[in-house]
Structure formats: structure tokens, C-alpha cells
Tab-separated table of C-alpha atoms and ligand atoms in Angstrom:
chain	number	residue	atom	x	y	z
A	1	MET	CA	0.193	-0.185	0.086
A	2	THR	CA	1.384	3.498	-1.025
A	3	GLU	CA	1.197	6.714	1.815
A	4	ALA	CA	0.394	9.987	1.157
A	5	THR	CA	3.002	12.053	0.037
A	6	VAL	CA	3.656	14.500	2.993
A	7	ILE	CA	3.707	18.274	2.104
A	8	ASP	CA	6.448	19.775	3.593
A	9	GLY	CA	4.749	23.001	4.970
A	10	LYS	CA	8.416	24.217	6.350
A	11	ALA	CA	10.396	23.494	3.171
A	12	ILE	CA	7.491	25.429	1.249
A	13	ALA	CA	7.419	28.740	4.190
A	14	ALA	CA	11.188	28.639	3.830
A	15	GLY	CA	11.120	29.385	-0.026
A	16	LEU	CA	8.515	31.773	0.489
A	17	ARG	CA	10.832	33.661	3.346
A	18	GLY	CA	13.718	33.284	1.284
A	19	ARG	CA	11.658	35.480	-1.600
A	20	VAL	CA	10.406	37.922	0.514
A	21	THR	CA	14.032	38.550	2.204
A	22	GLU	CA	14.889	39.316	-1.376
A	23	ALA	CA	12.002	41.358	-2.382
A	24	ALA	CA	12.644	43.524	1.021
A	25	ALA	CA	16.279	44.086	0.200
A	26	ILE	CA	14.864	45.028	-3.481
A	27	LEU	CA	12.966	47.462	-1.577
A	28	ARG	CA	15.248	48.770	0.519
A	29	GLU	CA	17.848	49.219	-2.255
A	30	ARG	CA	15.929	50.333	-4.891
A	31	HIS	CA	13.330	52.648	-3.008
A	32	ARG	CA	14.887	53.386	0.321
A	33	ILE	CA	11.829	51.867	1.687
A	34	THR	CA	12.501	49.206	4.992
A	35	ALA	CA	8.804	47.417	5.397
A	36	GLY	CA	7.448	47.914	8.854
A	37	LEU	CA	5.487	45.583	10.897
A	38	ALA	CA	3.797	46.864	14.459
A	39	ALA	CA	2.383	44.111	16.815
A	40	ILE	CA	-0.024	45.091	19.556
A	41	LEU	CA	-0.285	42.383	22.595
A	42	VAL	CA	-2.685	42.626	25.024
A	43	GLY	CA	-2.593	41.351	28.417
A	44	ASP	CA	-0.154	38.462	29.290
A	45	ASP	CA	-1.353	35.279	27.879
A	46	SER	CA	1.768	33.552	27.349
A	47	ALA	CA	0.896	31.869	24.159
A	48	SER	CA	0.322	35.168	23.064
A	49	GLN	CA	3.352	36.464	24.119
A	50	LEU	CA	5.476	33.553	22.126
A	51	TYR	CA	3.397	34.255	19.298
A	52	VAL	CA	4.604	37.843	19.176
A	53	ARG	CA	8.006	37.112	19.794
A	54	ASN	CA	8.430	34.704	17.205
A	55	LYS	CA	6.714	37.117	14.421
A	56	SER	CA	9.273	39.580	15.283
A	57	ARG	CA	12.155	37.284	15.138
A	58	ALA	CA	11.047	36.379	11.771
A	59	CYS	CA	10.741	39.845	11.002
A	60	ALA	CA	14.438	40.190	11.583
A	61	GLU	CA	15.132	37.692	9.380
A	62	VAL	CA	13.708	38.849	6.093
A	63	GLY	CA	14.870	42.138	6.686
A	64	ILE	CA	11.411	43.585	8.034
A	65	ALA	CA	11.219	46.358	10.932
A	66	SER	CA	9.484	45.147	13.669
A	67	PHE	CA	7.823	47.196	16.255
A	68	GLU	CA	5.940	45.679	19.439
A	69	HIS	CA	3.834	47.426	21.973
A	70	ARG	CA	2.536	45.993	24.903
A	71	LEU	CA	-0.853	46.932	26.671
A	72	PRO	CA	-2.250	45.705	30.162
A	73	GLY	CA	-4.951	43.433	29.927
A	74	ASP	CA	-7.124	45.879	31.383
A	75	CYS	CA	-6.619	48.775	29.167
A	76	GLY	CA	-10.059	49.135	27.854
A	77	VAL	CA	-10.910	49.032	24.364
A	78	SER	CA	-10.190	52.845	23.657
A	79	THR	CA	-6.740	52.813	24.635
A	80	ILE	CA	-6.119	49.630	21.942
A	81	VAL	CA	-8.315	51.821	19.276
A	82	GLU	CA	-6.285	55.063	20.088
A	83	LEU	CA	-2.605	53.085	19.826
A	84	VAL	CA	-4.082	51.654	16.184
A	85	ALA	CA	-4.804	55.324	15.455
A	86	ARG	CA	-1.319	56.314	15.890
A	87	LEU	CA	0.212	53.469	14.436
A	88	ASN	CA	-2.568	54.124	11.067
A	89	GLY	CA	-0.343	57.464	10.975
A	90	ASP	CA	3.059	56.180	11.503
A	91	ASP	CA	4.826	56.332	8.062
A	92	ARG	CA	7.514	53.398	9.408
A	93	VAL	CA	4.852	51.064	9.708
A	94	ASP	CA	3.236	49.021	6.849
A	95	GLY	CA	1.342	46.417	8.386
A	96	ILE	CA	-0.518	46.385	12.057
A	97	LEU	CA	-0.980	42.928	13.877
A	98	VAL	CA	-3.346	42.632	16.728
A	99	GLN	CA	-2.685	39.528	18.613
A	100	LEU	CA	-5.606	37.500	19.094
A	101	PRO	CA	-7.340	36.539	21.333
A	102	LEU	CA	-8.266	39.758	22.935
A	103	PRO	CA	-8.869	39.610	26.977
A	104	HIS	CA	-12.590	39.158	27.867
A	105	GLY	CA	-14.192	42.073	27.281
A	106	ILE	CA	-12.716	43.297	24.594
A	107	ASP	CA	-14.787	43.207	21.188
A	108	PRO	CA	-12.056	42.456	18.944
A	109	ARG	CA	-14.690	43.305	15.767
A	110	GLN	CA	-14.097	47.188	17.187
A	111	VAL	CA	-10.398	46.953	17.227
A	112	MET	CA	-10.031	45.278	13.777
A	113	ALA	CA	-12.472	48.459	12.454
A	114	ALA	CA	-10.360	50.636	13.920
A	115	LEU	CA	-7.443	49.954	11.590
A	116	ASP	CA	-6.261	51.131	8.353
A	117	PRO	CA	-7.485	48.521	5.860
A	118	ALA	CA	-4.232	49.439	3.802
A	119	LYS	CA	-2.189	48.028	6.726
A	120	ASP	CA	-4.609	45.113	7.960
A	121	VAL	CA	-1.825	42.630	7.446
A	122	ASP	CA	-3.837	39.564	9.162
A	123	GLY	CA	-6.787	40.577	6.640
A	124	PHE	CA	-9.580	40.709	9.069
A	125	HIS	CA	-10.976	44.254	8.563
A	126	PRO	CA	-14.466	44.409	6.911
A	127	MET	CA	-13.015	46.174	3.842
A	128	ASN	CA	-10.693	43.011	3.201
A	129	VAL	CA	-13.234	40.568	4.131
A	130	GLY	CA	-15.589	42.044	1.520
A	131	HIS	CA	-12.875	42.128	-0.954
A	132	LEU	CA	-11.843	38.365	-0.905
A	133	TRP	CA	-15.524	37.678	-1.215
A	134	ARG	CA	-15.536	39.790	-3.890
A	135	GLY	CA	-12.409	38.483	-5.759
A	136	GLU	CA	-11.037	41.893	-5.522
A	137	PRO	CA	-7.207	43.073	-4.584
A	138	GLY	CA	-6.920	43.046	-0.711
A	139	LEU	CA	-5.302	41.931	2.328
A	140	VAL	CA	-5.644	37.675	2.473
A	141	PRO	CA	-6.014	36.529	6.101
A	142	CYS	CA	-2.618	34.469	6.407
A	143	THR	CA	-3.096	31.241	7.702
A	144	PRO	CA	-6.125	30.626	4.611
A	145	GLN	CA	-3.267	32.004	2.224
A	146	GLY	CA	-0.754	29.672	3.552
A	147	VAL	CA	-3.578	26.681	2.604
A	148	LEU	CA	-3.862	28.103	-0.659
A	149	LEU	CA	-0.197	27.918	-1.844
A	150	LEU	CA	0.093	24.351	0.196
A	151	LEU	CA	-2.553	23.240	-2.248
A	152	ARG	CA	-0.965	24.779	-5.311
A	153	SER	CA	2.147	22.893	-4.315
A	154	VAL	CA	0.373	19.887	-5.258
A	155	HIS	CA	-2.376	20.924	-7.857
A	156	ALA	CA	-1.581	23.288	-10.305
A	157	ASP	CA	-4.852	23.993	-11.639
A	158	LEU	CA	-7.473	24.008	-8.999
A	159	SER	CA	-10.708	24.473	-11.562
A	160	GLY	CA	-13.508	22.527	-10.731
A	161	VAL	CA	-11.908	20.490	-8.062
A	162	GLU	CA	-14.114	19.385	-5.504
A	163	ALA	CA	-13.279	21.081	-1.961
A	164	VAL	CA	-14.367	20.647	1.772
A	165	VAL	CA	-13.577	23.192	4.081
A	166	LEU	CA	-14.072	21.742	7.913
A	167	GLY	CA	-15.012	24.551	9.960
A	168	ARG	CA	-16.716	28.459	9.160
A	169	SER	CA	-14.462	30.616	11.899
A	170	GLN	CA	-14.218	34.378	10.497
A	171	ILE	CA	-10.510	33.812	10.988
A	172	VAL	CA	-9.784	30.345	9.158
A	173	GLY	CA	-12.827	28.251	7.457
A	174	ARG	CA	-14.708	31.133	5.759
A	175	PRO	CA	-11.630	32.806	4.186
A	176	ILE	CA	-10.582	29.421	3.276
A	177	ALA	CA	-13.785	28.803	1.474
A	178	ALA	CA	-13.846	31.901	-0.074
A	179	LEU	CA	-9.879	31.562	-1.399
A	180	LEU	CA	-10.941	28.109	-3.001
A	181	LEU	CA	-14.115	29.358	-4.677
A	182	ALA	CA	-12.276	32.482	-6.016
A	183	ALA	CA	-10.020	29.430	-7.310
A	184	ASP	CA	-13.088	28.003	-9.221
A	185	CYS	CA	-13.339	25.122	-6.860
A	186	THR	CA	-16.564	23.601	-6.032
A	187	VAL	CA	-16.924	24.279	-2.223
A	188	THR	CA	-18.682	23.065	0.540
A	189	VAL	CA	-18.580	24.263	4.303
A	190	VAL	CA	-19.171	21.658	7.376
A	191	HIS	CA	-19.742	22.968	10.367
A	192	SER	CA	-20.961	21.550	14.015
A	193	LYS	CA	-24.872	21.909	12.325
A	194	THR	CA	-23.773	19.724	9.389
A	195	ARG	CA	-25.738	16.187	9.212
A	196	ASP	CA	-23.252	13.376	8.030
A	197	ALA	CA	-20.164	15.647	7.669
A	198	ALA	CA	-18.224	11.899	7.217
A	199	ALA	CA	-20.060	11.743	3.799
A	200	LEU	CA	-19.756	14.780	2.558
A	201	CYS	CA	-15.941	14.644	3.612
A	202	ARG	CA	-15.955	11.685	1.356
A	203	ARG	CA	-16.469	13.275	-1.733
A	204	ALA	CA	-13.629	15.968	-1.160
A	205	ASP	CA	-10.830	15.780	-3.730
A	206	ILE	CA	-9.337	18.547	-1.459
A	207	LEU	CA	-10.413	18.154	2.453
A	208	VAL	CA	-8.712	21.188	4.644
A	209	ALA	CA	-9.757	20.529	8.517
A	210	ALA	CA	-10.089	23.505	10.609
A	211	ILE	CA	-12.246	22.567	13.658
A	212	GLY	CA	-10.157	22.542	16.682
A	213	ARG	CA	-10.867	19.031	17.556
A	214	PRO	CA	-7.978	16.490	18.014
A	215	ALA	CA	-7.841	13.734	15.178
A	216	ALA	CA	-11.524	14.165	14.715
A	217	VAL	CA	-11.226	13.317	11.344
A	218	MET	CA	-10.795	9.751	11.003
A	219	ALA	CA	-9.167	7.642	7.459
A	220	ASP	CA	-12.639	6.828	6.990
A	221	TRP	CA	-14.075	10.445	6.132
A	222	ILE	CA	-11.014	10.425	3.312
A	223	LYS	CA	-11.576	10.104	-0.432
A	224	PRO	CA	-8.745	7.731	-1.686
A	225	GLY	CA	-5.990	9.939	-3.331
A	226	ALA	CA	-7.596	13.338	-1.842
A	227	THR	CA	-5.355	16.191	-0.597
A	228	VAL	CA	-5.912	16.751	2.624
A	229	ILE	CA	-4.737	20.176	4.473
A	230	ASP	CA	-4.845	20.166	8.657
A	231	VAL	CA	-5.080	23.542	10.104
A	232	GLY	CA	-6.009	22.205	13.484
A	233	ILE	CA	-3.419	22.984	16.034
A	234	ASN	CA	-4.703	20.879	19.513
A	235	ARG	CA	-2.804	20.530	22.747
A	236	VAL	CA	-3.592	17.021	24.284
A	237	PRO	CA	-1.916	16.478	27.699
A	238	VAL	CA	0.575	13.601	28.689
A	239	ALA	CA	1.089	12.477	31.742
A	240	ASP	CA	4.420	13.911	32.925
A	241	ARG	CA	5.279	15.761	29.837
A	242	PRO	CA	4.409	19.084	27.971
A	243	PRO	CA	1.371	18.538	26.077
A	244	ARG	CA	1.353	16.955	22.873
A	245	LEU	CA	0.414	19.446	19.347
A	246	VAL	CA	-1.993	17.215	17.293
A	247	GLY	CA	-3.938	18.480	14.332
A	248	ASP	CA	-7.681	17.880	13.680
A	249	VAL	CA	-6.950	14.898	11.285
A	250	ASP	CA	-6.076	11.398	12.369
A	251	PHE	CA	-2.739	11.678	10.627
A	252	ASP	CA	-1.225	7.762	10.877
A	253	GLY	CA	-4.706	6.770	9.630
A	254	ALA	CA	-5.345	9.351	7.137
A	255	ARG	CA	-2.020	8.792	5.533
A	256	ARG	CA	-2.497	5.157	4.192
A	257	VAL	CA	-5.871	6.741	2.282
A	258	ALA	CA	-4.918	10.257	0.956
A	259	GLY	CA	-2.845	11.031	-1.741
A	260	ALA	CA	-1.244	14.234	-0.372
A	261	ILE	CA	-1.136	15.705	3.643
A	262	THR	CA	0.285	18.160	5.696
A	263	GLN	CA	1.623	17.411	9.462
A	264	VAL	CA	1.142	19.112	12.610
A	265	PRO	CA	3.440	20.514	13.091
A	266	GLY	CA	5.432	20.983	10.334
A	267	GLY	CA	2.402	21.800	8.097
A	268	VAL	CA	0.061	25.184	8.091
A	269	GLY	CA	1.763	26.803	10.685
A	270	PRO	CA	5.177	27.945	9.330
A	271	MET	CA	3.011	29.029	6.108
A	272	THR	CA	0.885	31.362	8.439
A	273	ILE	CA	4.101	33.502	9.328
A	274	ALA	CA	5.482	33.129	6.077
A	275	CYS	CA	2.204	35.097	4.687
A	276	LEU	CA	2.230	37.784	7.312
A	277	LEU	CA	5.725	38.875	6.160
A	278	ARG	CA	4.332	38.474	2.499
A	279	ASN	CA	1.291	40.640	3.562
A	280	THR	CA	3.468	43.415	4.981
A	281	LEU	CA	5.828	43.626	2.106
A	282	LEU	CA	2.713	43.990	-0.249
A	283	ALA	CA	1.438	46.551	1.938
A	284	ALA	CA	4.410	48.301	2.035
A	285	CYS	CA	4.819	48.435	-1.955
A	286	ARG	CA	0.812	49.185	-2.222
A	287	ARG	CA	0.775	51.946	0.012
A	288	ARG	CA	3.503	53.735	-2.221
A	289	GLY	CA	1.846	52.606	-5.522
A	290	LEU	CA	4.835	49.902	-6.392
A	291	PRO	CA	3.599	46.427	-7.819
A	292	ASP	CA	2.969	43.201	-6.054
A	293	PRO	CA	6.364	42.397	-5.252
A	294	LEU	CA	5.435	38.677	-4.742
A	295	PRO	CA	1.997	37.800	-6.754
A	296	LEU	CA	-0.198	34.796	-4.620
A	297	GLN	CA	0.116	33.005	-7.643
A	298	ALA	CA	3.937	32.692	-7.956
T	301	LIG	P1	-13.142	28.116	15.987
T	301	LIG	O1	-13.020	29.623	16.007
T	301	LIG	O2	-13.608	27.412	17.195
T	301	LIG	O3	-13.991	27.647	14.780
T	301	LIG	C1	-14.107	26.290	14.643
T	301	LIG	C2	-14.975	25.558	13.655
T	301	LIG	O4	-15.071	24.339	13.638
T	301	LIG	C3	-16.511	26.506	13.852
T	301	LIG	O5	-17.204	26.784	12.409
T	301	LIG	C4	-17.300	25.231	14.416
T	301	LIG	O6	-18.588	24.974	13.724
T	301	LIG	C5	-16.563	23.918	13.604
T	301	LIG	N1	-17.098	22.835	14.708
T	301	LIG	C6	-16.376	22.417	16.049
T	301	LIG	N2	-16.225	20.900	16.213
T	301	LIG	C7	-17.101	20.544	14.600
T	301	LIG	C8	-17.403	19.108	14.427
T	301	LIG	N3	-17.459	18.212	15.355
T	301	LIG	N4	-17.750	19.134	12.741
T	301	LIG	C9	-17.918	19.881	12.221
T	301	LIG	N5	-17.405	21.225	12.487
T	301	LIG	C10	-16.978	21.664	13.593
T	301	LIG	O7	-11.860	27.504	15.440
T	301	LIG	P2	-10.472	28.572	14.426
T	301	LIG	O8	-10.074	29.550	15.231
T	301	LIG	O9	-11.250	28.590	13.189
T	301	LIG	O10	-9.646	27.476	14.169
T	301	LIG	C11	-9.297	26.039	14.283
T	301	LIG	C12	-8.575	25.222	14.034
T	301	LIG	O11	-7.108	25.773	13.575
T	301	LIG	C13	-7.917	25.452	15.958
T	301	LIG	O12	-7.193	23.895	15.922
T	301	LIG	C14	-6.656	26.371	15.715
T	301	LIG	O13	-5.975	26.291	16.689
T	301	LIG	C15	-6.071	26.229	14.275
T	301	LIG	N6	-5.447	27.365	13.946
T	301	LIG	C16	-4.241	27.227	13.224
T	301	LIG	C17	-3.310	27.979	12.779
T	301	LIG	C18	-2.528	27.805	12.213
T	301	LIG	O14	-1.240	28.889	11.686
T	301	LIG	N7	-1.820	26.638	12.027
T	301	LIG	C19	-4.093	29.130	12.780
T	301	LIG	C20	-5.373	29.414	13.103
T	301	LIG	C21	-6.048	28.570	13.867
T	301	LIG	P3	-19.566	26.390	14.210
T	301	LIG	O15	-19.487	27.680	13.675
T	301	LIG	O16	-20.889	25.727	14.034
T	301	LIG	O17	-19.606	26.765	16.040
């Protein structure tokens, strides 16, 4: 029995980061512009602190300036919105990232709506959401963008391909569905109220799992030869050891049925940061009327 090809997210992300590094250097040398990313961290959630640190380090590696702004967890939405307004007007800043989740009681929609859409490198501002669904140029959310690039590494042509997206969150499932639709896939979105999710999944040439349920997608949900992208990141407790990271797909079982599959970790995760860097560079160019240095199709 042949096993599925493992799609190497780390290698594909490293390739994209390499292209971002080259494009950032050209921007500096030809136009005297250093792209800049500002990250806003509210509260003291340790996972969020780690994510922001990793993003700052990734910026330094590709030649993008990074600015970290920390606010106390009880600062209130108006303080965050004031900071966002200041960063909107700061010419050194091309991208603004608000690390989610925000502390309880702060409505992320209010914060996202305050962002200049041209600096919204997470692609969560309603204007960018609208652009995505209308198939117009905007800033596309990073994880969904990463999923599309992984799929393109396997499928030269996505037109007419039957795709099932498990999950319909605003930041993952829905934008993935929009991107696949724009790529001419036939898209079905499965969520917690869907009847017989397994039967729908078995029809999929492309199955994207983004539900946050450890190993919920079993081998018998997968059409033989399908491409499976596992977005899930779940921390499963292990006695006397740090929790183990697993995806939404039962990898060992799925691997025996699928044609190509991503792993957790090492699949979608590395693509998310690479796409954030790409978006920052893209925002830096677009704000100044320069052409897109790294088109998504590339
Ligand atoms: P979320 O906001 O909790 O949304 C989960 C979605 O899955 C919801 O639409 C929910 O349906 C659906 N769902 C839950 N249980 C289901 C089930 N048994 N069958 C069918 N659908 C079900 O989560 P999220 O933010 O989209 O994240 C999803 C996963 O991706 C998480 O594990 C997260 O950690 C991971 N993630 C990874 C990255 C990365 O870089 N790799 C980035 C972001 C998120 P309803 O809408 O009906 O409730």
C-alpha cells in the first residue's frame, strides 16, 4: 500500500521567506524603504507572548522592521483603538497586527474596524473581508493564504476540484472557502450543525480541516487519493510531559488513504508566519503605488 506524500510546509514556507527576503532587500536598495510591522499585544497570555516574539524574530530574519506594543489586559478598548490610530498614521509602519485572542470583554471587531485597511496584514478588517469575497485585491488572511499555497504545491489547476472545508470561523474556515471559490473549486463548508459530515468529506478531492478537535477526521472520512490539509493545532495532555501538539486529522490513519497530506506541526503553521511577512511587504508596496513583489499565484 502506498502512503500519501507529506506536504512539507516548513520547506515551502522557507522558500516563501527567502523570496520575501530578496524582495525586501530590493525595496530597500531601489526605493530606500524598509517595510515595518507593528504588533499589539494586550494582556499577559503566555502563548500570545510567544507568537509575537516569533513574529518579531521572523521579521528580523527577512529584513522587515518590527515594533512591539504591549498594553495591560485591563486597558479597555479605547486605549487599543487610540494606539491603532497612532500606528495608522505612522509612516514607518506598513502592517499592524493585533494578537488574538484579546482579553475577555474587548470586542475584537471594534479593534479590527479601527485599522487602516491598507495596513491590515491579518486581513480581518471588514473591507478586506469584502474584497476577498468579491475576488478583488485586498489583504488576505495569513493562514488561509498559506493553505492555498500548500494546495497549489500539489494541484497545478484547482478549477472544478471538489473541496470540503471543515470549520466556518471568520479567521480560518470562511476565508479558506472564499479563496477556494475564487480558485474555481466547488466548495462545501461543513460546521457543527452539518448532518453527516463524514459523507460530505468522502466526496472531497481537497479536504481542509479547521475545527480544533484533536484527530476528529478519521481515515474513513477521506476519499482515496485526496489532498488533506490539517489546519488544527490542539494541545493534548500527556502525563509528566508537556502537552503534545496534534491536528484535527488522525494523521497515521489518513496517510494510508490520502494522496497528499500535511502534518502537525510542520504543515500549515510555518506558512502562517511566512504569509504575514509577505502581506507586510505587499502592504509596504501598495501604500506607495509600487507593484506587488510576490503575487499569490507565484
Ligand atoms: P473556531 O473559531 O473554534 O472554529 C471552529 C469551527 O469548527 C466552527 O466553525 C465550528 O462550527 C466548527 N466545528 C467544531 N466542531 C465541529 C465538528 N465536530 N464538526 C464540524 N465542524 C465543527 O476555531 P478556528 O479559530 O477556526 O481554528 C480552528 C483550528 O485551527 C484550531 O485548532 C486552531 O488552533 C487552528 N489554527 C491554526 C492556525 C495555524 O497557523 N496553523 C491558525 C489559526 C487557527 P460552528 O461554527 O457551527 O460552531
